């Protein structure tokens, strides 16, 4: 079982879209996948049409229920839901001894059941995202080809470096360009800038796969389906299929 954390403290950069569509692609390949919603915004939970769950990642993290009790079977694999109550527990988490290794320990209770665990992070750095990074084998960083993304790479590198003493084998698998618009000159310039920064700060590359900009992504989410199931010929469906192959080809 490999755990991949989809992380960027910047908001709206396609983290949840990537978890959703990667889950769908991996399922299509016959792999067993668990998606974990670590975000109090609960977008992964809502996408999977889980409404007012009584057992969520919050209950699991405070020890009120087991992982197995909170996990739901959904269309693109199993999902461990979240809800807004997660936000109210940050002080409690901060005072829990060894909280930061807790998720890694909990994942051992489902080891063997899944080929991949995909963790959808909130757009912040807090104890919960630190716990995700401590549990990670690999990290995917979705980012837009924007100037502010370049600034964010330094923060991501600092966060990853902070968890390294607790997780020596954490590997940033690469930065995934999303909402990609190859015809914009600015995109190509920023791609070069990002490439240099990523190599220097994260010791990885831009992933070869890019997720092109298309309204099919928001439209598919409104209909609760992967972009492939929403529109077979969508360019984003082809892009997420490429991403799944690229991820599977990488050692973590
Ligand atoms: N390739 C794409 N083309 C066009 N729109 C996209 C693309 N990928 C994501 N989006 C849209 O961008 C918005 C943000 O995406 P998403 O919710 O996946 O980001 P996020 O990083 O999870 O956000 P948050 O930080 O709030 O959790 C959504 O409306 C989504 O539909
Ligand atoms: Mg999200």
mmCIF file with all atom_site columns, N, CA, C and O and ligand atoms in Angstrom, residues 15-16 39 41 43 120-121, ligand 2:
data_model
loop_
_atom_site.group_PDB
_atom_site.id
_atom_site.type_symbol
_atom_site.label_atom_id
_atom_site.label_alt_id
_atom_site.label_comp_id
_atom_site.label_asym_id
_atom_site.label_entity_id
_atom_site.label_seq_id
_atom_site.pdbx_PDB_ins_code
_atom_site.Cartn_x
_atom_site.Cartn_y
_atom_site.Cartn_z
_atom_site.occupancy
_atom_site.B_iso_or_equiv
_atom_site.pdbx_formal_charge
_atom_site.auth_seq_id
_atom_site.auth_comp_id
_atom_site.auth_asym_id
_atom_site.auth_atom_id
_atom_site.pdbx_PDB_model_num
ATOM   1  N  N   . UNK A 1 15  ? -6.275  20.458 -6.173 1.00 0.00 ? 15  UNK A N   1
ATOM   2  C  CA  . UNK A 1 15  ? -5.966  19.293 -5.325 1.00 0.00 ? 15  UNK A CA  1
ATOM   3  C  C   . UNK A 1 15  ? -7.116  18.285 -5.343 1.00 0.00 ? 15  UNK A C   1
ATOM   4  O  O   . UNK A 1 15  ? -6.919  17.103 -5.635 1.00 0.00 ? 15  UNK A O   1
ATOM   5  N  N   . UNK A 1 16  ? -8.311  18.758 -5.008 1.00 0.00 ? 16  UNK A N   1
ATOM   6  C  CA  . UNK A 1 16  ? -9.455  17.833 -4.937 1.00 0.00 ? 16  UNK A CA  1
ATOM   7  C  C   . UNK A 1 16  ? -9.773  17.262 -6.316 1.00 0.00 ? 16  UNK A C   1
ATOM   8  O  O   . UNK A 1 16  ? -10.041 16.058 -6.441 1.00 0.00 ? 16  UNK A O   1
ATOM   9  N  N   . UNK A 1 39  ? -9.792  17.750 4.567  1.00 0.00 ? 39  UNK A N   1
ATOM   10 C  CA  . UNK A 1 39  ? -10.130 19.170 4.490  1.00 0.00 ? 39  UNK A CA  1
ATOM   11 C  C   . UNK A 1 39  ? -11.497 19.420 5.126  1.00 0.00 ? 39  UNK A C   1
ATOM   12 O  O   . UNK A 1 39  ? -12.475 18.746 4.778  1.00 0.00 ? 39  UNK A O   1
ATOM   13 N  N   . UNK A 1 41  ? -13.368 21.742 4.527  1.00 0.00 ? 41  UNK A N   1
ATOM   14 C  CA  . UNK A 1 41  ? -14.301 22.176 3.471  1.00 0.00 ? 41  UNK A CA  1
ATOM   15 C  C   . UNK A 1 41  ? -15.071 20.989 2.897  1.00 0.00 ? 41  UNK A C   1
ATOM   16 O  O   . UNK A 1 41  ? -16.108 21.151 2.264  1.00 0.00 ? 41  UNK A O   1
ATOM   17 N  N   . UNK A 1 43  ? -14.786 18.949 0.357  1.00 0.00 ? 43  UNK A N   1
ATOM   18 C  CA  . UNK A 1 43  ? -15.158 18.903 -1.062 1.00 0.00 ? 43  UNK A CA  1
ATOM   19 C  C   . UNK A 1 43  ? -15.106 17.481 -1.627 1.00 0.00 ? 43  UNK A C   1
ATOM   20 O  O   . UNK A 1 43  ? -15.963 17.101 -2.427 1.00 0.00 ? 43  UNK A O   1
ATOM   21 N  N   . UNK A 1 120 ? -6.402  14.056 0.242  1.00 0.00 ? 120 UNK A N   1
ATOM   22 C  CA  . UNK A 1 120 ? -6.730  15.411 -0.222 1.00 0.00 ? 120 UNK A CA  1
ATOM   23 C  C   . UNK A 1 120 ? -6.539  16.392 0.938  1.00 0.00 ? 120 UNK A C   1
ATOM   24 O  O   . UNK A 1 120 ? -7.229  16.304 1.945  1.00 0.00 ? 120 UNK A O   1
ATOM   25 N  N   . UNK A 1 121 ? -5.591  17.297 0.797  1.00 0.00 ? 121 UNK A N   1
ATOM   26 C  CA  . UNK A 1 121 ? -5.251  18.226 1.894  1.00 0.00 ? 121 UNK A CA  1
ATOM   27 C  C   . UNK A 1 121 ? -6.008  19.551 1.777  1.00 0.00 ? 121 UNK A C   1
ATOM   28 O  O   . UNK A 1 121 ? -6.371  19.980 0.673  1.00 0.00 ? 121 UNK A O   1
HETATM 29 MG MG1 . LIG B 2 .   ? -9.765  20.938 -2.248 1.00 0.00 ? 2   LIG B MG1 1
#
